[in-house]
Amino acid sequence: MDITSDIHSQHISRQFNQELDELKTHLMAMGGLVEKQVQDAVGALLDRDSELGQRVVDNDRAVNDMQIKIDEECTQVLARRQPTASDLRLVLAVIRAASDLERIGDEASKIARNAIDLIESDSGNRGFVEVRMISEHVRRMVRDALTSFARLDTELALKLVHEDDEVDNEYGSAMRSLMTFMMEDARSISPVLSVMWILRALERIGDHANNLAEYVVYLVKGLDIRHTDPEDLDKDIFERDS
């Protein structure tokens, strides 16, 4: 059942409506913070700003606190309101999305810590081009995933699910290039490994953005696409609607 038309239907309890709206508002606020964490973590590396990197590491606690708050609010809604149908899917989608946002925050912290190590070792900028390229891609995915959640935009969500394969291909290409460089110059192994960890974190951020997009499809269509081949998604959703 497509809930685009009834997800915002008014309940007898105005307080219930407010609680659901607050869940979405708090999730978007968490998403905004996480998106900035990723931007600052990569910026710390590319601009060689260790203080910015340390702020990202320090702010990870704020991301964790926001997840705990959202989980508590969702638990209260489940216990007090016993939601069904579209409302239940909304609460479950918010819980899942908050978990993925927290993990994106963790990956941003990993990027920042590796960036600090690279800055302090003054080891050059090998792999920075790849980091910039992939980071721009996954940051756009996170932003679009949050937009699709806020707007209940399944078309944008499906675009992101297809786009995750592109990030995987970019990541694989970058890793092969860096491994070749390490084989040619043993002195580069330590710093290049740090860059590879950063690229791995970025690839994982893309995976979590993909998860967020899948939750939008679940929320709107009631369809769990987590283990569906991306090539079959449009057909599956079409058949479910019909």
JSON list of C-alpha atoms in Angstrom, two decimals:
[
{"chain": "A", "resi": 1, "resn": "MET", "atom": "CA", "xyz": [0.00, 0.00, 0.00]},
{"chain": "A", "resi": 2, "resn": "ASP", "atom": "CA", "xyz": [1.36, 3.41, -1.03]},
{"chain": "A", "resi": 3, "resn": "ILE", "atom": "CA", "xyz": [1.05, 5.80, 1.91]},
{"chain": "A", "resi": 4, "resn": "THR", "atom": "CA", "xyz": [2.06, 9.01, 0.15]},
{"chain": "A", "resi": 5, "resn": "SER", "atom": "CA", "xyz": [-1.47, 10.30, 0.57]},
{"chain": "A", "resi": 6, "resn": "ASP", "atom": "CA", "xyz": [-2.22, 9.16, 4.10]},
{"chain": "A", "resi": 7, "resn": "ILE", "atom": "CA", "xyz": [1.07, 9.33, 6.00]},
{"chain": "A", "resi": 8, "resn": "HIS", "atom": "CA", "xyz": [0.30, 12.83, 7.15]},
{"chain": "A", "resi": 9, "resn": "SER", "atom": "CA", "xyz": [-3.36, 12.11, 7.90]},
{"chain": "A", "resi": 10, "resn": "GLN", "atom": "CA", "xyz": [-4.56, 13.73, 11.08]},
{"chain": "A", "resi": 11, "resn": "HIS", "atom": "CA", "xyz": [-5.21, 11.61, 14.14]},
{"chain": "A", "resi": 12, "resn": "ILE", "atom": "CA", "xyz": [-7.84, 12.24, 16.75]},
{"chain": "A", "resi": 13, "resn": "SER", "atom": "CA", "xyz": [-5.01, 13.02, 19.15]},
{"chain": "A", "resi": 14, "resn": "ARG", "atom": "CA", "xyz": [-3.28, 16.24, 18.18]},
{"chain": "A", "resi": 15, "resn": "GLN", "atom": "CA", "xyz": [-0.48, 15.26, 20.54]},
{"chain": "A", "resi": 16, "resn": "PHE", "atom": "CA", "xyz": [0.12, 12.10, 18.50]},
{"chain": "A", "resi": 17, "resn": "ASN", "atom": "CA", "xyz": [0.48, 14.17, 15.34]},
{"chain": "A", "resi": 18, "resn": "GLN", "atom": "CA", "xyz": [2.98, 16.39, 17.11]},
{"chain": "A", "resi": 19, "resn": "GLU", "atom": "CA", "xyz": [4.99, 13.42, 18.36]},
{"chain": "A", "resi": 20, "resn": "LEU", "atom": "CA", "xyz": [5.30, 11.99, 14.84]},
{"chain": "A", "resi": 21, "resn": "ASP", "atom": "CA", "xyz": [6.32, 15.36, 13.44]},
{"chain": "A", "resi": 22, "resn": "GLU", "atom": "CA", "xyz": [8.95, 15.72, 16.17]},
{"chain": "A", "resi": 23, "resn": "LEU", "atom": "CA", "xyz": [10.43, 12.33, 15.30]},
{"chain": "A", "resi": 24, "resn": "LYS", "atom": "CA", "xyz": [10.96, 13.46, 11.70]},
{"chain": "A", "resi": 25, "resn": "THR", "atom": "CA", "xyz": [12.25, 16.87, 12.79]},
{"chain": "A", "resi": 26, "resn": "HIS", "atom": "CA", "xyz": [14.80, 15.38, 15.18]},
{"chain": "A", "resi": 27, "resn": "LEU", "atom": "CA", "xyz": [15.93, 12.85, 12.56]},
{"chain": "A", "resi": 28, "resn": "MET", "atom": "CA", "xyz": [16.51, 15.66, 10.05]},
{"chain": "A", "resi": 29, "resn": "ALA", "atom": "CA", "xyz": [18.49, 17.60, 12.66]},
{"chain": "A", "resi": 30, "resn": "MET", "atom": "CA", "xyz": [20.65, 14.56, 13.30]},
{"chain": "A", "resi": 31, "resn": "GLY", "atom": "CA", "xyz": [21.11, 14.16, 9.57]},
{"chain": "A", "resi": 32, "resn": "GLY", "atom": "CA", "xyz": [22.24, 17.75, 9.24]},
{"chain": "A", "resi": 33, "resn": "LEU", "atom": "CA", "xyz": [24.85, 17.30, 11.96]},
{"chain": "A", "resi": 34, "resn": "VAL", "atom": "CA", "xyz": [26.11, 14.05, 10.44]},
{"chain": "A", "resi": 35, "resn": "GLU", "atom": "CA", "xyz": [26.35, 15.59, 6.99]},
{"chain": "A", "resi": 36, "resn": "LYS", "atom": "CA", "xyz": [28.47, 18.40, 8.41]},
{"chain": "A", "resi": 37, "resn": "GLN", "atom": "CA", "xyz": [30.66, 15.88, 10.24]},
{"chain": "A", "resi": 38, "resn": "VAL", "atom": "CA", "xyz": [31.48, 14.18, 6.95]},
{"chain": "A", "resi": 39, "resn": "GLN", "atom": "CA", "xyz": [32.16, 17.49, 5.24]},
{"chain": "A", "resi": 40, "resn": "ASP", "atom": "CA", "xyz": [34.43, 18.70, 8.05]},
{"chain": "A", "resi": 41, "resn": "ALA", "atom": "CA", "xyz": [36.30, 15.39, 8.31]},
{"chain": "A", "resi": 42, "resn": "VAL", "atom": "CA", "xyz": [37.21, 15.44, 4.62]},
{"chain": "A", "resi": 43, "resn": "GLY", "atom": "CA", "xyz": [37.90, 19.17, 4.79]},
{"chain": "A", "resi": 44, "resn": "ALA", "atom": "CA", "xyz": [40.32, 18.60, 7.65]},
{"chain": "A", "resi": 45, "resn": "LEU", "atom": "CA", "xyz": [42.33, 16.25, 5.44]},
{"chain": "A", "resi": 46, "resn": "LEU", "atom": "CA", "xyz": [42.28, 18.27, 2.24]},
{"chain": "A", "resi": 47, "resn": "ASP", "atom": "CA", "xyz": [42.97, 21.58, 4.03]},
{"chain": "A", "resi": 48, "resn": "ARG", "atom": "CA", "xyz": [45.46, 20.01, 6.46]},
{"chain": "A", "resi": 49, "resn": "ASP", "atom": "CA", "xyz": [43.48, 21.36, 9.39]},
{"chain": "A", "resi": 50, "resn": "SER", "atom": "CA", "xyz": [44.11, 19.10, 12.38]},
{"chain": "A", "resi": 51, "resn": "GLU", "atom": "CA", "xyz": [42.05, 21.31, 14.71]},
{"chain": "A", "resi": 52, "resn": "LEU", "atom": "CA", "xyz": [39.00, 20.83, 12.50]},
{"chain": "A", "resi": 53, "resn": "GLY", "atom": "CA", "xyz": [39.66, 17.10, 12.49]},
{"chain": "A", "resi": 54, "resn": "GLN", "atom": "CA", "xyz": [39.76, 17.06, 16.28]},
{"chain": "A", "resi": 55, "resn": "ARG", "atom": "CA", "xyz": [36.44, 18.91, 16.44]},
{"chain": "A", "resi": 56, "resn": "VAL", "atom": "CA", "xyz": [34.89, 16.19, 14.30]},
{"chain": "A", "resi": 57, "resn": "VAL", "atom": "CA", "xyz": [36.20, 13.53, 16.70]},
{"chain": "A", "resi": 58, "resn": "ASP", "atom": "CA", "xyz": [34.91, 15.48, 19.69]},
{"chain": "A", "resi": 59, "resn": "ASN", "atom": "CA", "xyz": [31.47, 16.06, 18.11]},
{"chain": "A", "resi": 60, "resn": "ASP", "atom": "CA", "xyz": [30.88, 12.35, 17.61]},
{"chain": "A", "resi": 61, "resn": "ARG", "atom": "CA", "xyz": [29.44, 12.22, 21.12]},
{"chain": "A", "resi": 62, "resn": "ALA", "atom": "CA", "xyz": [26.76, 14.71, 20.10]},
{"chain": "A", "resi": 63, "resn": "VAL", "atom": "CA", "xyz": [25.75, 12.41, 17.24]},
{"chain": "A", "resi": 64, "resn": "ASN", "atom": "CA", "xyz": [25.50, 9.47, 19.64]},
{"chain": "A", "resi": 65, "resn": "ASP", "atom": "CA", "xyz": [23.39, 11.51, 22.05]},
{"chain": "A", "resi": 66, "resn": "MET", "atom": "CA", "xyz": [20.97, 12.44, 19.27]},
{"chain": "A", "resi": 67, "resn": "GLN", "atom": "CA", "xyz": [20.50, 8.79, 18.35]},
{"chain": "A", "resi": 68, "resn": "ILE", "atom": "CA", "xyz": [19.78, 7.89, 21.97]},
{"chain": "A", "resi": 69, "resn": "LYS", "atom": "CA", "xyz": [17.21, 10.69, 22.21]},
{"chain": "A", "resi": 70, "resn": "ILE", "atom": "CA", "xyz": [15.47, 9.61, 19.00]},
{"chain": "A", "resi": 71, "resn": "ASP", "atom": "CA", "xyz": [15.41, 5.97, 20.11]},
{"chain": "A", "resi": 72, "resn": "GLU", "atom": "CA", "xyz": [13.85, 6.99, 23.42]},
{"chain": "A", "resi": 73, "resn": "GLU", "atom": "CA", "xyz": [11.19, 9.05, 21.67]},
{"chain": "A", "resi": 74, "resn": "CYS", "atom": "CA", "xyz": [10.36, 6.20, 19.30]},
{"chain": "A", "resi": 75, "resn": "THR", "atom": "CA", "xyz": [10.09, 3.78, 22.22]},
{"chain": "A", "resi": 76, "resn": "GLN", "atom": "CA", "xyz": [7.67, 6.11, 23.98]},
{"chain": "A", "resi": 77, "resn": "VAL", "atom": "CA", "xyz": [5.51, 6.43, 20.86]},
{"chain": "A", "resi": 78, "resn": "LEU", "atom": "CA", "xyz": [5.41, 2.65, 20.45]},
{"chain": "A", "resi": 79, "resn": "ALA", "atom": "CA", "xyz": [4.51, 2.10, 24.09]},
{"chain": "A", "resi": 80, "resn": "ARG", "atom": "CA", "xyz": [1.89, 4.86, 24.43]},
{"chain": "A", "resi": 81, "resn": "ARG", "atom": "CA", "xyz": [0.30, 4.98, 20.98]},
{"chain": "A", "resi": 82, "resn": "GLN", "atom": "CA", "xyz": [0.73, 1.43, 19.69]},
{"chain": "A", "resi": 83, "resn": "PRO", "atom": "CA", "xyz": [0.82, 2.76, 16.11]},
{"chain": "A", "resi": 84, "resn": "THR", "atom": "CA", "xyz": [-0.29, 0.66, 13.16]},
{"chain": "A", "resi": 85, "resn": "ALA", "atom": "CA", "xyz": [0.07, 0.73, 9.37]},
{"chain": "A", "resi": 86, "resn": "SER", "atom": "CA", "xyz": [1.81, 3.85, 8.03]},
{"chain": "A", "resi": 87, "resn": "ASP", "atom": "CA", "xyz": [2.47, 5.29, 11.49]},
{"chain": "A", "resi": 88, "resn": "LEU", "atom": "CA", "xyz": [4.23, 2.12, 12.60]},
{"chain": "A", "resi": 89, "resn": "ARG", "atom": "CA", "xyz": [6.34, 2.12, 9.45]},
{"chain": "A", "resi": 90, "resn": "LEU", "atom": "CA", "xyz": [7.30, 5.72, 10.12]},
{"chain": "A", "resi": 91, "resn": "VAL", "atom": "CA", "xyz": [8.51, 4.95, 13.64]},
{"chain": "A", "resi": 92, "resn": "LEU", "atom": "CA", "xyz": [10.45, 1.89, 12.48]},
{"chain": "A", "resi": 93, "resn": "ALA", "atom": "CA", "xyz": [11.98, 3.81, 9.58]},
{"chain": "A", "resi": 94, "resn": "VAL", "atom": "CA", "xyz": [13.10, 6.58, 11.93]},
{"chain": "A", "resi": 95, "resn": "ILE", "atom": "CA", "xyz": [14.73, 4.06, 14.29]},
{"chain": "A", "resi": 96, "resn": "ARG", "atom": "CA", "xyz": [16.60, 2.41, 11.42]},
{"chain": "A", "resi": 97, "resn": "ALA", "atom": "CA", "xyz": [17.58, 5.71, 9.84]},
{"chain": "A", "resi": 98, "resn": "ALA", "atom": "CA", "xyz": [18.93, 7.07, 13.13]},
{"chain": "A", "resi": 99, "resn": "SER", "atom": "CA", "xyz": [21.10, 3.95, 13.45]},
{"chain": "A", "resi": 100, "resn": "ASP", "atom": "CA", "xyz": [22.58, 4.46, 10.00]},
{"chain": "A", "resi": 101, "resn": "LEU", "atom": "CA", "xyz": [23.16, 8.15, 10.65]},
{"chain": "A", "resi": 102, "resn": "GLU", "atom": "CA", "xyz": [25.03, 7.27, 13.84]},
{"chain": "A", "resi": 103, "resn": "ARG", "atom": "CA", "xyz": [27.22, 4.90, 11.86]},
{"chain": "A", "resi": 104, "resn": "ILE", "atom": "CA", "xyz": [27.90, 7.61, 9.28]},
{"chain": "A", "resi": 105, "resn": "GLY", "atom": "CA", "xyz": [29.01, 9.75, 12.22]},
{"chain": "A", "resi": 106, "resn": "ASP", "atom": "CA", "xyz": [31.37, 6.96, 13.29]},
{"chain": "A", "resi": 107, "resn": "GLU", "atom": "CA", "xyz": [32.85, 6.79, 9.81]},
{"chain": "A", "resi": 108, "resn": "ALA", "atom": "CA", "xyz": [33.33, 10.57, 9.78]},
{"chain": "A", "resi": 109, "resn": "SER", "atom": "CA", "xyz": [35.22, 10.27, 13.07]},
{"chain": "A", "resi": 110, "resn": "LYS", "atom": "CA", "xyz": [37.45, 7.57, 11.55]},
{"chain": "A", "resi": 111, "resn": "ILE", "atom": "CA", "xyz": [38.20, 9.85, 8.61]},
{"chain": "A", "resi": 112, "resn": "ALA", "atom": "CA", "xyz": [39.08, 12.68, 10.96]},
{"chain": "A", "resi": 113, "resn": "ARG", "atom": "CA", "xyz": [41.42, 10.54, 13.07]},
{"chain": "A", "resi": 114, "resn": "ASN", "atom": "CA", "xyz": [43.25, 9.29, 10.00]},
{"chain": "A", "resi": 115, "resn": "ALA", "atom": "CA", "xyz": [43.39, 12.82, 8.65]},
{"chain": "A", "resi": 116, "resn": "ILE", "atom": "CA", "xyz": [45.05, 14.02, 11.86]},
{"chain": "A", "resi": 117, "resn": "ASP", "atom": "CA", "xyz": [47.65, 11.24, 11.59]},
{"chain": "A", "resi": 118, "resn": "LEU", "atom": "CA", "xyz": [48.42, 12.15, 7.98]},
{"chain": "A", "resi": 119, "resn": "ILE", "atom": "CA", "xyz": [48.70, 15.85, 8.79]},
{"chain": "A", "resi": 120, "resn": "GLU", "atom": "CA", "xyz": [51.01, 15.26, 11.73]},
{"chain": "A", "resi": 121, "resn": "SER", "atom": "CA", "xyz": [53.24, 12.91, 9.72]},
{"chain": "A", "resi": 122, "resn": "ASP", "atom": "CA", "xyz": [53.43, 15.41, 6.83]},
{"chain": "A", "resi": 123, "resn": "SER", "atom": "CA", "xyz": [53.38, 12.51, 4.40]},
{"chain": "A", "resi": 124, "resn": "GLY", "atom": "CA", "xyz": [52.26, 14.18, 1.19]},
{"chain": "A", "resi": 125, "resn": "ASN", "atom": "CA", "xyz": [48.95, 14.08, -0.60]},
{"chain": "A", "resi": 126, "resn": "ARG", "atom": "CA", "xyz": [48.94, 10.76, -2.44]},
{"chain": "A", "resi": 127, "resn": "GLY", "atom": "CA", "xyz": [45.32, 9.62, -2.85]},
{"chain": "A", "resi": 128, "resn": "PHE", "atom": "CA", "xyz": [43.81, 13.00, -1.99]},
{"chain": "A", "resi": 129, "resn": "VAL", "atom": "CA", "xyz": [42.33, 13.37, -5.48]},
{"chain": "A", "resi": 130, "resn": "GLU", "atom": "CA", "xyz": [40.48, 10.10, -5.04]},
{"chain": "A", "resi": 131, "resn": "VAL", "atom": "CA", "xyz": [39.32, 11.13, -1.56]},
{"chain": "A", "resi": 132, "resn": "ARG", "atom": "CA", "xyz": [37.96, 14.42, -2.90]},
{"chain": "A", "resi": 133, "resn": "MET", "atom": "CA", "xyz": [36.11, 12.73, -5.76]},
{"chain": "A", "resi": 134, "resn": "ILE", "atom": "CA", "xyz": [34.50, 9.96, -3.72]},
{"chain": "A", "resi": 135, "resn": "SER", "atom": "CA", "xyz": [33.73, 12.25, -0.78]},
{"chain": "A", "resi": 136, "resn": "GLU", "atom": "CA", "xyz": [31.81, 14.64, -3.02]},
{"chain": "A", "resi": 137, "resn": "HIS", "atom": "CA", "xyz": [29.81, 11.71, -4.35]},
{"chain": "A", "resi": 138, "resn": "VAL", "atom": "CA", "xyz": [28.88, 10.19, -0.98]},
{"chain": "A", "resi": 139, "resn": "ARG", "atom": "CA", "xyz": [28.16, 13.58, 0.60]},
{"chain": "A", "resi": 140, "resn": "ARG", "atom": "CA", "xyz": [25.69, 14.23, -2.19]},
{"chain": "A", "resi": 141, "resn": "MET", "atom": "CA", "xyz": [24.16, 10.81, -1.57]},
{"chain": "A", "resi": 142, "resn": "VAL", "atom": "CA", "xyz": [23.71, 11.55, 2.14]},
{"chain": "A", "resi": 143, "resn": "ARG", "atom": "CA", "xyz": [22.13, 14.91, 1.36]},
{"chain": "A", "resi": 144, "resn": "ASP", "atom": "CA", "xyz": [19.79, 13.41, -1.23]},
{"chain": "A", "resi": 145, "resn": "ALA", "atom": "CA", "xyz": [18.88, 10.54, 1.09]},
{"chain": "A", "resi": 146, "resn": "LEU", "atom": "CA", "xyz": [17.81, 13.00, 3.76]},
{"chain": "A", "resi": 147, "resn": "THR", "atom": "CA", "xyz": [15.88, 15.02, 1.19]},
{"chain": "A", "resi": 148, "resn": "SER", "atom": "CA", "xyz": [14.08, 11.91, -0.05]},
{"chain": "A", "resi": 149, "resn": "PHE", "atom": "CA", "xyz": [13.15, 11.04, 3.54]},
{"chain": "A", "resi": 150, "resn": "ALA", "atom": "CA", "xyz": [11.85, 14.53, 4.27]},
{"chain": "A", "resi": 151, "resn": "ARG", "atom": "CA", "xyz": [9.81, 14.65, 1.05]},
{"chain": "A", "resi": 152, "resn": "LEU", "atom": "CA", "xyz": [8.84, 10.95, 0.91]},
{"chain": "A", "resi": 153, "resn": "ASP", "atom": "CA", "xyz": [10.39, 10.99, -2.56]},
{"chain": "A", "resi": 154, "resn": "THR", "atom": "CA", "xyz": [10.71, 7.38, -3.71]},
{"chain": "A", "resi": 155, "resn": "GLU", "atom": "CA", "xyz": [11.97, 8.41, -7.15]},
{"chain": "A", "resi": 156, "resn": "LEU", "atom": "CA", "xyz": [14.98, 10.12, -5.61]},
{"chain": "A", "resi": 157, "resn": "ALA", "atom": "CA", "xyz": [15.42, 7.20, -3.21]},
{"chain": "A", "resi": 158, "resn": "LEU", "atom": "CA", "xyz": [15.55, 4.68, -6.05]},
{"chain": "A", "resi": 159, "resn": "LYS", "atom": "CA", "xyz": [18.08, 6.84, -7.87]},
{"chain": "A", "resi": 160, "resn": "LEU", "atom": "CA", "xyz": [20.34, 6.59, -4.82]},
{"chain": "A", "resi": 161, "resn": "VAL", "atom": "CA", "xyz": [20.01, 2.82, -4.64]},
{"chain": "A", "resi": 162, "resn": "HIS", "atom": "CA", "xyz": [21.25, 2.58, -8.22]},
{"chain": "A", "resi": 163, "resn": "GLU", "atom": "CA", "xyz": [23.97, 5.14, -7.52]},
{"chain": "A", "resi": 164, "resn": "ASP", "atom": "CA", "xyz": [25.58, 3.09, -4.76]},
{"chain": "A", "resi": 165, "resn": "ASP", "atom": "CA", "xyz": [27.11, 0.79, -7.37]},
{"chain": "A", "resi": 166, "resn": "GLU", "atom": "CA", "xyz": [28.89, 3.80, -8.87]},
{"chain": "A", "resi": 167, "resn": "VAL", "atom": "CA", "xyz": [30.53, 4.58, -5.54]},
{"chain": "A", "resi": 168, "resn": "ASP", "atom": "CA", "xyz": [31.61, 0.95, -5.20]},
{"chain": "A", "resi": 169, "resn": "ASN", "atom": "CA", "xyz": [33.24, 1.12, -8.63]},
{"chain": "A", "resi": 170, "resn": "GLU", "atom": "CA", "xyz": [35.02, 4.39, -7.81]},
{"chain": "A", "resi": 171, "resn": "TYR", "atom": "CA", "xyz": [36.25, 2.92, -4.54]},
{"chain": "A", "resi": 172, "resn": "GLY", "atom": "CA", "xyz": [37.55, -0.23, -6.22]},
{"chain": "A", "resi": 173, "resn": "SER", "atom": "CA", "xyz": [39.40, 1.79, -8.85]},
{"chain": "A", "resi": 174, "resn": "ALA", "atom": "CA", "xyz": [40.99, 4.05, -6.22]},
{"chain": "A", "resi": 175, "resn": "MET", "atom": "CA", "xyz": [42.10, 1.11, -4.11]},
{"chain": "A", "resi": 176, "resn": "ARG", "atom": "CA", "xyz": [43.74, -0.62, -7.06]},
{"chain": "A", "resi": 177, "resn": "SER", "atom": "CA", "xyz": [45.62, 2.57, -7.92]},
{"chain": "A", "resi": 178, "resn": "LEU", "atom": "CA", "xyz": [46.89, 3.01, -4.36]},
{"chain": "A", "resi": 179, "resn": "MET", "atom": "CA", "xyz": [47.92, -0.63, -4.03]},
{"chain": "A", "resi": 180, "resn": "THR", "atom": "CA", "xyz": [49.98, -0.30, -7.19]},
{"chain": "A", "resi": 181, "resn": "PHE", "atom": "CA", "xyz": [51.66, 2.79, -5.80]},
{"chain": "A", "resi": 182, "resn": "MET", "atom": "CA", "xyz": [52.54, 1.01, -2.55]},
{"chain": "A", "resi": 183, "resn": "MET", "atom": "CA", "xyz": [54.10, -1.84, -4.48]},
{"chain": "A", "resi": 184, "resn": "GLU", "atom": "CA", "xyz": [56.29, 0.62, -6.35]},
{"chain": "A", "resi": 185, "resn": "ASP", "atom": "CA", "xyz": [57.38, 2.59, -3.30]},
{"chain": "A", "resi": 186, "resn": "ALA", "atom": "CA", "xyz": [57.56, 0.77, 0.05]},
{"chain": "A", "resi": 187, "resn": "ARG", "atom": "CA", "xyz": [58.12, 4.06, 1.88]},
{"chain": "A", "resi": 188, "resn": "SER", "atom": "CA", "xyz": [54.57, 5.08, 1.03]},
{"chain": "A", "resi": 189, "resn": "ILE", "atom": "CA", "xyz": [52.90, 2.10, 2.68]},
{"chain": "A", "resi": 190, "resn": "SER", "atom": "CA", "xyz": [52.02, 3.70, 6.02]},
{"chain": "A", "resi": 191, "resn": "PRO", "atom": "CA", "xyz": [50.48, 6.96, 4.74]},
{"chain": "A", "resi": 192, "resn": "VAL", "atom": "CA", "xyz": [48.75, 5.27, 1.82]},
{"chain": "A", "resi": 193, "resn": "LEU", "atom": "CA", "xyz": [47.18, 2.75, 4.21]},
{"chain": "A", "resi": 194, "resn": "SER", "atom": "CA", "xyz": [45.70, 5.68, 6.14]},
{"chain": "A", "resi": 195, "resn": "VAL", "atom": "CA", "xyz": [44.26, 7.07, 2.91]},
{"chain": "A", "resi": 196, "resn": "MET", "atom": "CA", "xyz": [42.84, 3.65, 2.10]},
{"chain": "A", "resi": 197, "resn": "TRP", "atom": "CA", "xyz": [41.11, 3.56, 5.48]},
{"chain": "A", "resi": 198, "resn": "ILE", "atom": "CA", "xyz": [39.61, 6.97, 4.68]},
{"chain": "A", "resi": 199, "resn": "LEU", "atom": "CA", "xyz": [38.37, 5.70, 1.32]},
{"chain": "A", "resi": 200, "resn": "ARG", "atom": "CA", "xyz": [36.91, 2.64, 3.02]},
{"chain": "A", "resi": 201, "resn": "ALA", "atom": "CA", "xyz": [35.05, 4.90, 5.46]},
{"chain": "A", "resi": 202, "resn": "LEU", "atom": "CA", "xyz": [33.68, 6.94, 2.56]},
{"chain": "A", "resi": 203, "resn": "GLU", "atom": "CA", "xyz": [32.52, 3.80, 0.78]},
{"chain": "A", "resi": 204, "resn": "ARG", "atom": "CA", "xyz": [30.72, 2.72, 3.96]},
{"chain": "A", "resi": 205, "resn": "ILE", "atom": "CA", "xyz": [29.06, 6.14, 4.18]},
{"chain": "A", "resi": 206, "resn": "GLY", "atom": "CA", "xyz": [27.72, 5.52, 0.69]},
{"chain": "A", "resi": 207, "resn": "ASP", "atom": "CA", "xyz": [26.33, 2.17, 1.89]},
{"chain": "A", "resi": 208, "resn": "HIS", "atom": "CA", "xyz": [24.55, 3.85, 4.79]},
{"chain": "A", "resi": 209, "resn": "ALA", "atom": "CA", "xyz": [23.11, 6.53, 2.50]},
{"chain": "A", "resi": 210, "resn": "ASN", "atom": "CA", "xyz": [21.82, 3.68, 0.36]},
{"chain": "A", "resi": 211, "resn": "ASN", "atom": "CA", "xyz": [20.19, 2.19, 3.45]},
{"chain": "A", "resi": 212, "resn": "LEU", "atom": "CA", "xyz": [18.46, 5.48, 4.18]},
{"chain": "A", "resi": 213, "resn": "ALA", "atom": "CA", "xyz": [17.04, 5.48, 0.66]},
{"chain": "A", "resi": 214, "resn": "GLU", "atom": "CA", "xyz": [15.76, 1.93, 1.13]},
{"chain": "A", "resi": 215, "resn": "TYR", "atom": "CA", "xyz": [13.93, 3.01, 4.29]},
{"chain": "A", "resi": 216, "resn": "VAL", "atom": "CA", "xyz": [12.11, 5.69, 2.29]},
{"chain": "A", "resi": 217, "resn": "VAL", "atom": "CA", "xyz": [10.79, 3.02, -0.08]},
{"chain": "A", "resi": 218, "resn": "TYR", "atom": "CA", "xyz": [9.75, 0.92, 2.91]},
{"chain": "A", "resi": 219, "resn": "LEU", "atom": "CA", "xyz": [8.04, 3.88, 4.54]},
{"chain": "A", "resi": 220, "resn": "VAL", "atom": "CA", "xyz": [6.10, 4.99, 1.48]},
{"chain": "A", "resi": 221, "resn": "LYS", "atom": "CA", "xyz": [5.48, 1.71, -0.34]},
{"chain": "A", "resi": 222, "resn": "GLY", "atom": "CA", "xyz": [5.58, -0.79, 2.52]},
{"chain": "A", "resi": 223, "resn": "LEU", "atom": "CA", "xyz": [8.16, -2.72, 0.48]},
{"chain": "A", "resi": 224, "resn": "ASP", "atom": "CA", "xyz": [11.41, -4.06, 1.96]},
{"chain": "A", "resi": 225, "resn": "ILE", "atom": "CA", "xyz": [14.02, -3.81, -0.83]},
{"chain": "A", "resi": 226, "resn": "ARG", "atom": "CA", "xyz": [17.14, -4.43, 1.28]},
{"chain": "A", "resi": 227, "resn": "HIS", "atom": "CA", "xyz": [18.02, -7.67, -0.49]},
{"chain": "A", "resi": 228, "resn": "THR", "atom": "CA", "xyz": [16.66, -6.86, -3.93]},
{"chain": "A", "resi": 229, "resn": "ASP", "atom": "CA", "xyz": [18.82, -6.51, -7.02]},
{"chain": "A", "resi": 230, "resn": "PRO", "atom": "CA", "xyz": [18.83, -2.81, -7.99]},
{"chain": "A", "resi": 231, "resn": "GLU", "atom": "CA", "xyz": [18.03, -3.79, -11.59]},
{"chain": "A", "resi": 232, "resn": "ASP", "atom": "CA", "xyz": [14.72, -5.29, -10.44]},
{"chain": "A", "resi": 233, "resn": "LEU", "atom": "CA", "xyz": [13.61, -2.46, -8.17]},
{"chain": "A", "resi": 234, "resn": "ASP", "atom": "CA", "xyz": [11.57, -0.35, -10.58]},
{"chain": "A", "resi": 235, "resn": "LYS", "atom": "CA", "xyz": [9.72, -3.42, -11.82]},
{"chain": "A", "resi": 236, "resn": "ASP", "atom": "CA", "xyz": [9.03, -4.72, -8.29]},
{"chain": "A", "resi": 237, "resn": "ILE", "atom": "CA", "xyz": [7.65, -1.40, -7.09]},
{"chain": "A", "resi": 238, "resn": "PHE", "atom": "CA", "xyz": [5.53, -1.03, -10.21]},
{"chain": "A", "resi": 239, "resn": "GLU", "atom": "CA", "xyz": [4.04, -4.47, -9.71]},
{"chain": "A", "resi": 240, "resn": "ARG", "atom": "CA", "xyz": [3.38, -3.77, -6.02]},
{"chain": "A", "resi": 241, "resn": "ASP", "atom": "CA", "xyz": [1.53, -0.56, -6.91]},
{"chain": "A", "resi": 242, "resn": "SER", "atom": "CA", "xyz": [-0.56, -2.31, -9.53]}
]
